[in-house]
Amino acid sequence: MRFVQMGLFINQSFIYLKKRYPSVNFNEKDIVNIIIAGTAGQGVITLKRLIEFAAQKAGIRRCFGTEHHGLAQREGAIVSHTRYQKELNKDERKNIQSPLISYGYADLYICIEPVEALRHGLFASSKTTFTINTHSIPGVMITAGLEEYPTLKTIKEKLTQYTDQIFFLDATKLSLSTFNSNKYANIIMLGFAVATRKIPFIQIQNYEEVIKERLREPENNLKALHLGLENGRKIIGDY
């Protein structure tokens, strides 16, 4: 059986990225780069917009974003880029000019489906943190028996060619056990990602305000946010 391809595997020529970019502490003029990846129906776009609206609440001076849609079908691959700066540099050349993140410059991945972390791995480097929902949604080639879905162990091994900051949470299971529905997994993953401290300058209160204003069933979504945050603090800690 052929192992799943889908453009997943990390090209060896990009391993240098692990040495090129050290982990950083953010200052207000730094550009923050976030990748959100998953499949259609998982709330990738909702999560992207929630972060961007929260950034506005937090007084972020500049925030750009873009969405890459795959096949126009449920469970087709989707990835979004969100970039922001708390304050701008006097030299405009040092500020955000494009909504697209360059290879090796992602600070954080929020992956609602695990194999999507590999599909878009070239944006990672040693400074990158991965937060990954362990619940898998096999694609058509896999369900047809033509390809094999990689194990979480394999996914982690591939990603460690870039970074050792890789954290897993079964957000779908948490959503099902808490709400009897899997639709809150994306908000749980947001809370989990907040615990990495890789979404700087945006406070938890900013997310809460946006959830209350823009999402249906705000009470459940607020609970999901804090559920993810609590689990993130336990799993991630002071890495």
CSV table of C-alpha atoms in Angstrom, one decimal:
chain,number,residue,atom,x,y,z
A,1,MET,CA,0.0,0.0,0.0
A,2,ARG,CA,1.3,3.4,-1.0
A,3,PHE,CA,1.9,5.9,1.9
A,4,VAL,CA,-0.2,9.0,1.6
A,5,GLN,CA,1.5,11.7,-0.6
A,6,MET,CA,-0.7,14.8,-1.2
A,7,GLY,CA,2.4,17.0,-1.2
A,8,LEU,CA,3.0,16.2,2.5
A,9,PHE,CA,6.5,15.1,2.8
A,10,ILE,CA,9.1,17.6,3.9
A,11,ASN,CA,11.7,18.2,1.2
A,12,GLN,CA,15.2,17.6,2.6
A,13,SER,CA,16.4,20.9,1.1
A,14,PHE,CA,14.2,22.8,3.6
A,15,ILE,CA,15.7,21.2,6.7
A,16,TYR,CA,18.1,24.2,7.0
A,17,LEU,CA,15.1,26.2,8.2
A,18,LYS,CA,15.5,24.5,11.6
A,19,LYS,CA,18.8,26.2,12.1
A,20,ARG,CA,18.0,29.4,10.4
A,21,TYR,CA,15.4,31.0,12.6
A,22,PRO,CA,15.8,30.8,16.4
A,23,SER,CA,12.8,31.1,18.7
A,24,VAL,CA,11.9,34.7,19.5
A,25,ASN,CA,10.2,36.8,22.1
A,26,PHE,CA,7.8,39.2,20.4
A,27,ASN,CA,8.1,43.0,20.6
A,28,GLU,CA,5.3,45.3,19.5
A,29,LYS,CA,6.8,45.9,16.1
A,30,ASP,CA,7.3,42.3,15.2
A,31,ILE,CA,5.2,40.6,12.6
A,32,VAL,CA,3.2,37.7,14.0
A,33,ASN,CA,2.5,34.9,11.5
A,34,ILE,CA,-0.2,32.3,12.1
A,35,ILE,CA,-1.3,29.4,9.8
A,36,ILE,CA,-4.7,27.8,10.4
A,37,ALA,CA,-5.2,24.5,8.5
A,38,GLY,CA,-7.9,21.9,8.4
A,39,THR,CA,-10.7,20.7,6.1
A,40,ALA,CA,-13.9,22.2,4.9
A,41,GLY,CA,-16.6,22.1,7.6
A,42,GLN,CA,-14.1,22.3,10.6
A,43,GLY,CA,-14.4,26.1,11.0
A,44,VAL,CA,-11.0,27.1,9.7
A,45,ILE,CA,-12.3,30.4,8.3
A,46,THR,CA,-14.4,31.1,11.4
A,47,LEU,CA,-11.3,30.7,13.5
A,48,LYS,CA,-9.2,33.0,11.3
A,49,ARG,CA,-11.8,35.7,11.4
A,50,LEU,CA,-12.3,35.4,15.1
A,51,ILE,CA,-8.5,36.0,15.7
A,52,GLU,CA,-8.6,39.0,13.3
A,53,PHE,CA,-11.6,40.6,15.0
A,54,ALA,CA,-10.0,40.0,18.3
A,55,ALA,CA,-6.8,41.7,17.0
A,56,GLN,CA,-9.0,44.7,16.2
A,57,LYS,CA,-10.4,44.7,19.7
A,58,ALA,CA,-6.8,44.6,21.1
A,59,GLY,CA,-5.8,47.7,19.1
A,60,ILE,CA,-3.5,45.9,16.7
A,61,ARG,CA,-2.4,48.5,14.1
A,62,ARG,CA,-2.2,46.3,11.1
A,63,CYS,CA,-3.7,42.9,10.4
A,64,PHE,CA,-3.8,41.0,7.1
A,65,GLY,CA,-5.2,37.6,6.2
A,66,THR,CA,-5.9,35.4,3.3
A,67,GLU,CA,-7.7,32.0,2.7
A,68,HIS,CA,-6.7,29.2,0.4
A,69,HIS,CA,-9.6,26.9,-0.5
A,70,GLY,CA,-9.1,23.5,-1.9
A,71,LEU,CA,-11.8,21.5,-3.6
A,72,ALA,CA,-15.2,23.0,-3.3
A,73,GLN,CA,-16.5,20.1,-1.2
A,74,ARG,CA,-16.9,19.2,2.4
A,75,GLU,CA,-13.6,17.9,3.9
A,76,GLY,CA,-11.6,19.5,1.1
A,77,ALA,CA,-8.3,21.0,2.4
A,78,ILE,CA,-8.4,24.6,3.6
A,79,VAL,CA,-5.5,26.8,4.9
A,80,SER,CA,-5.6,30.4,6.0
A,81,HIS,CA,-2.8,32.9,6.8
A,82,THR,CA,-3.2,35.6,9.5
A,83,ARG,CA,-0.5,38.3,10.0
A,84,TYR,CA,-0.5,41.2,12.3
A,85,GLN,CA,1.7,43.9,14.0
A,86,LYS,CA,0.8,45.6,17.2
A,87,GLU,CA,2.8,48.7,16.2
A,88,LEU,CA,4.3,49.8,13.0
A,89,ASN,CA,8.0,50.6,12.2
A,90,LYS,CA,8.9,54.0,10.9
A,91,ASP,CA,10.6,52.2,8.0
A,92,GLU,CA,7.6,50.9,6.0
A,93,ARG,CA,9.7,48.2,4.4
A,94,LYS,CA,9.8,46.4,7.7
A,95,ASN,CA,6.0,46.3,8.1
A,96,ILE,CA,3.5,43.8,6.7
A,97,GLN,CA,3.0,44.3,3.0
A,98,SER,CA,1.4,41.0,2.0
A,99,PRO,CA,-1.2,38.7,3.6
A,100,LEU,CA,0.9,35.7,2.6
A,101,ILE,CA,3.4,34.1,4.9
A,102,SER,CA,6.8,33.2,3.4
A,103,TYR,CA,8.3,29.8,3.7
A,104,GLY,CA,9.9,29.4,7.1
A,105,TYR,CA,8.3,32.4,8.8
A,106,ALA,CA,5.2,30.9,10.5
A,107,ASP,CA,5.2,31.5,14.3
A,108,LEU,CA,2.2,29.2,15.0
A,109,TYR,CA,0.2,26.5,13.4
A,110,ILE,CA,-3.4,25.7,14.5
A,111,CYS,CA,-4.2,22.5,12.8
A,112,ILE,CA,-7.7,21.2,13.2
A,113,GLU,CA,-6.8,18.0,11.2
A,114,PRO,CA,-3.4,16.4,11.8
A,115,VAL,CA,-2.3,15.6,8.2
A,116,GLU,CA,-2.9,19.2,7.2
A,117,ALA,CA,0.1,20.1,9.4
A,118,LEU,CA,2.3,18.2,7.0
A,119,ARG,CA,0.6,19.5,3.9
A,120,HIS,CA,1.6,23.0,4.7
A,121,GLY,CA,4.8,22.3,6.6
A,122,LEU,CA,7.1,24.4,4.5
A,123,PHE,CA,6.0,27.6,6.4
A,124,ALA,CA,7.6,26.2,9.5
A,125,SER,CA,11.1,26.7,11.1
A,126,SER,CA,12.7,26.3,14.5
A,127,LYS,CA,10.7,29.2,15.8
A,128,THR,CA,7.4,27.6,14.9
A,129,THR,CA,5.0,26.0,17.4
A,130,PHE,CA,2.5,23.4,16.1
A,131,THR,CA,-0.8,22.9,17.9
A,132,ILE,CA,-2.6,19.9,16.4
A,133,ASN,CA,-6.0,18.3,16.9
A,134,THR,CA,-5.4,14.5,16.8
A,135,HIS,CA,-8.8,13.7,15.3
A,136,SER,CA,-8.2,12.6,11.7
A,137,ILE,CA,-10.5,13.0,8.6
A,138,PRO,CA,-9.1,10.6,6.0
A,139,GLY,CA,-9.3,11.8,2.4
A,140,VAL,CA,-10.9,10.1,-0.6
A,141,MET,CA,-7.7,8.3,-1.7
A,142,ILE,CA,-7.3,6.9,1.9
A,143,THR,CA,-10.9,5.7,2.3
A,144,ALA,CA,-10.6,4.1,-1.2
A,145,GLY,CA,-7.6,2.1,0.1
A,146,LEU,CA,-5.2,3.7,-2.4
A,147,GLU,CA,-3.1,5.5,0.2
A,148,GLU,CA,-2.3,5.1,3.9
A,149,TYR,CA,-3.0,7.7,6.5
A,150,PRO,CA,0.2,8.5,8.5
A,151,THR,CA,0.2,7.8,12.3
A,152,LEU,CA,0.6,10.7,14.7
A,153,LYS,CA,4.0,9.4,15.5
A,154,THR,CA,5.0,9.7,11.9
A,155,ILE,CA,3.5,13.2,11.6
A,156,LYS,CA,5.5,14.3,14.7
A,157,GLU,CA,8.7,12.7,13.3
A,158,LYS,CA,8.3,14.6,10.1
A,159,LEU,CA,7.6,17.9,11.8
A,160,THR,CA,10.6,17.6,14.2
A,161,GLN,CA,12.8,18.2,11.1
A,162,TYR,CA,11.6,21.8,11.6
A,163,THR,CA,10.9,22.3,15.3
A,164,ASP,CA,10.5,20.4,18.6
A,165,GLN,CA,7.5,22.6,19.6
A,166,ILE,CA,4.7,20.2,18.7
A,167,PHE,CA,1.7,19.8,20.9
A,168,PHE,CA,-1.3,17.5,20.4
A,169,LEU,CA,-4.9,17.6,21.8
A,170,ASP,CA,-7.9,15.6,20.8
A,171,ALA,CA,-10.2,18.7,20.6
A,172,THR,CA,-12.8,16.8,18.7
A,173,LYS,CA,-13.2,14.2,21.5
A,174,LEU,CA,-13.3,17.0,24.1
A,175,SER,CA,-16.0,18.8,22.1
A,176,LEU,CA,-18.1,15.6,21.8
A,177,SER,CA,-17.8,14.7,25.4
A,178,THR,CA,-18.6,18.2,26.7
A,179,PHE,CA,-21.2,19.4,24.1
A,180,ASN,CA,-22.3,16.2,22.4
A,181,SER,CA,-21.2,17.8,19.2
A,182,ASN,CA,-17.8,18.1,17.3
A,183,LYS,CA,-18.5,21.7,16.1
A,184,TYR,CA,-16.6,23.4,18.9
A,185,ALA,CA,-13.3,21.7,18.2
A,186,ASN,CA,-12.0,24.8,16.4
A,187,ILE,CA,-12.7,27.1,19.4
A,188,ILE,CA,-11.1,24.5,21.7
A,189,MET,CA,-8.0,24.5,19.5
A,190,LEU,CA,-7.9,28.3,19.7
A,191,GLY,CA,-7.8,28.2,23.5
A,192,PHE,CA,-5.2,25.5,23.2
A,193,ALA,CA,-3.1,27.7,20.9
A,194,VAL,CA,-3.5,30.7,23.2
A,195,ALA,CA,-1.6,28.7,25.8
A,196,THR,CA,1.5,28.7,23.6
A,197,ARG,CA,1.8,32.5,23.9
A,198,LYS,CA,2.4,32.6,20.2
A,199,ILE,CA,-0.6,34.9,19.6
A,200,PRO,CA,0.8,37.9,21.5
A,201,PHE,CA,-0.9,41.2,22.3
A,202,ILE,CA,-4.4,39.7,22.1
A,203,GLN,CA,-6.0,39.1,25.5
A,204,ILE,CA,-8.5,36.3,26.3
A,205,GLN,CA,-11.1,39.1,26.9
A,206,ASN,CA,-10.8,40.2,23.3
A,207,TYR,CA,-11.7,36.7,22.1
A,208,GLU,CA,-14.6,36.6,24.5
A,209,GLU,CA,-16.0,39.9,23.2
A,210,VAL,CA,-15.9,38.7,19.6
A,211,ILE,CA,-17.5,35.4,20.5
A,212,LYS,CA,-20.3,37.2,22.3
A,213,GLU,CA,-20.9,39.5,19.4
A,214,ARG,CA,-20.4,37.3,16.3
A,215,LEU,CA,-20.8,33.6,17.1
A,216,ARG,CA,-24.0,31.6,17.6
A,217,GLU,CA,-24.3,29.8,21.0
A,218,PRO,CA,-21.8,32.1,22.7
A,219,GLU,CA,-22.0,30.4,26.0
A,220,ASN,CA,-20.9,27.1,24.6
A,221,ASN,CA,-18.2,28.8,22.5
A,222,LEU,CA,-16.9,30.6,25.6
A,223,LYS,CA,-16.8,27.4,27.5
A,224,ALA,CA,-14.9,25.7,24.6
A,225,LEU,CA,-12.4,28.5,24.5
A,226,HIS,CA,-11.6,28.1,28.2
A,227,LEU,CA,-11.6,24.3,27.9
A,228,GLY,CA,-8.9,24.5,25.3
A,229,LEU,CA,-6.9,27.1,27.4
A,230,GLU,CA,-7.1,24.9,30.5
A,231,ASN,CA,-5.8,21.8,28.6
A,232,GLY,CA,-3.2,23.9,26.9
A,233,ARG,CA,-1.8,25.1,30.2
A,234,LYS,CA,-1.6,21.5,31.4
A,235,ILE,CA,-0.1,20.0,28.2
A,236,ILE,CA,2.1,22.9,27.1
A,237,GLY,CA,3.1,24.5,30.3
A,238,ASP,CA,6.3,26.6,30.2
A,239,TYR,CA,7.9,25.0,27.2
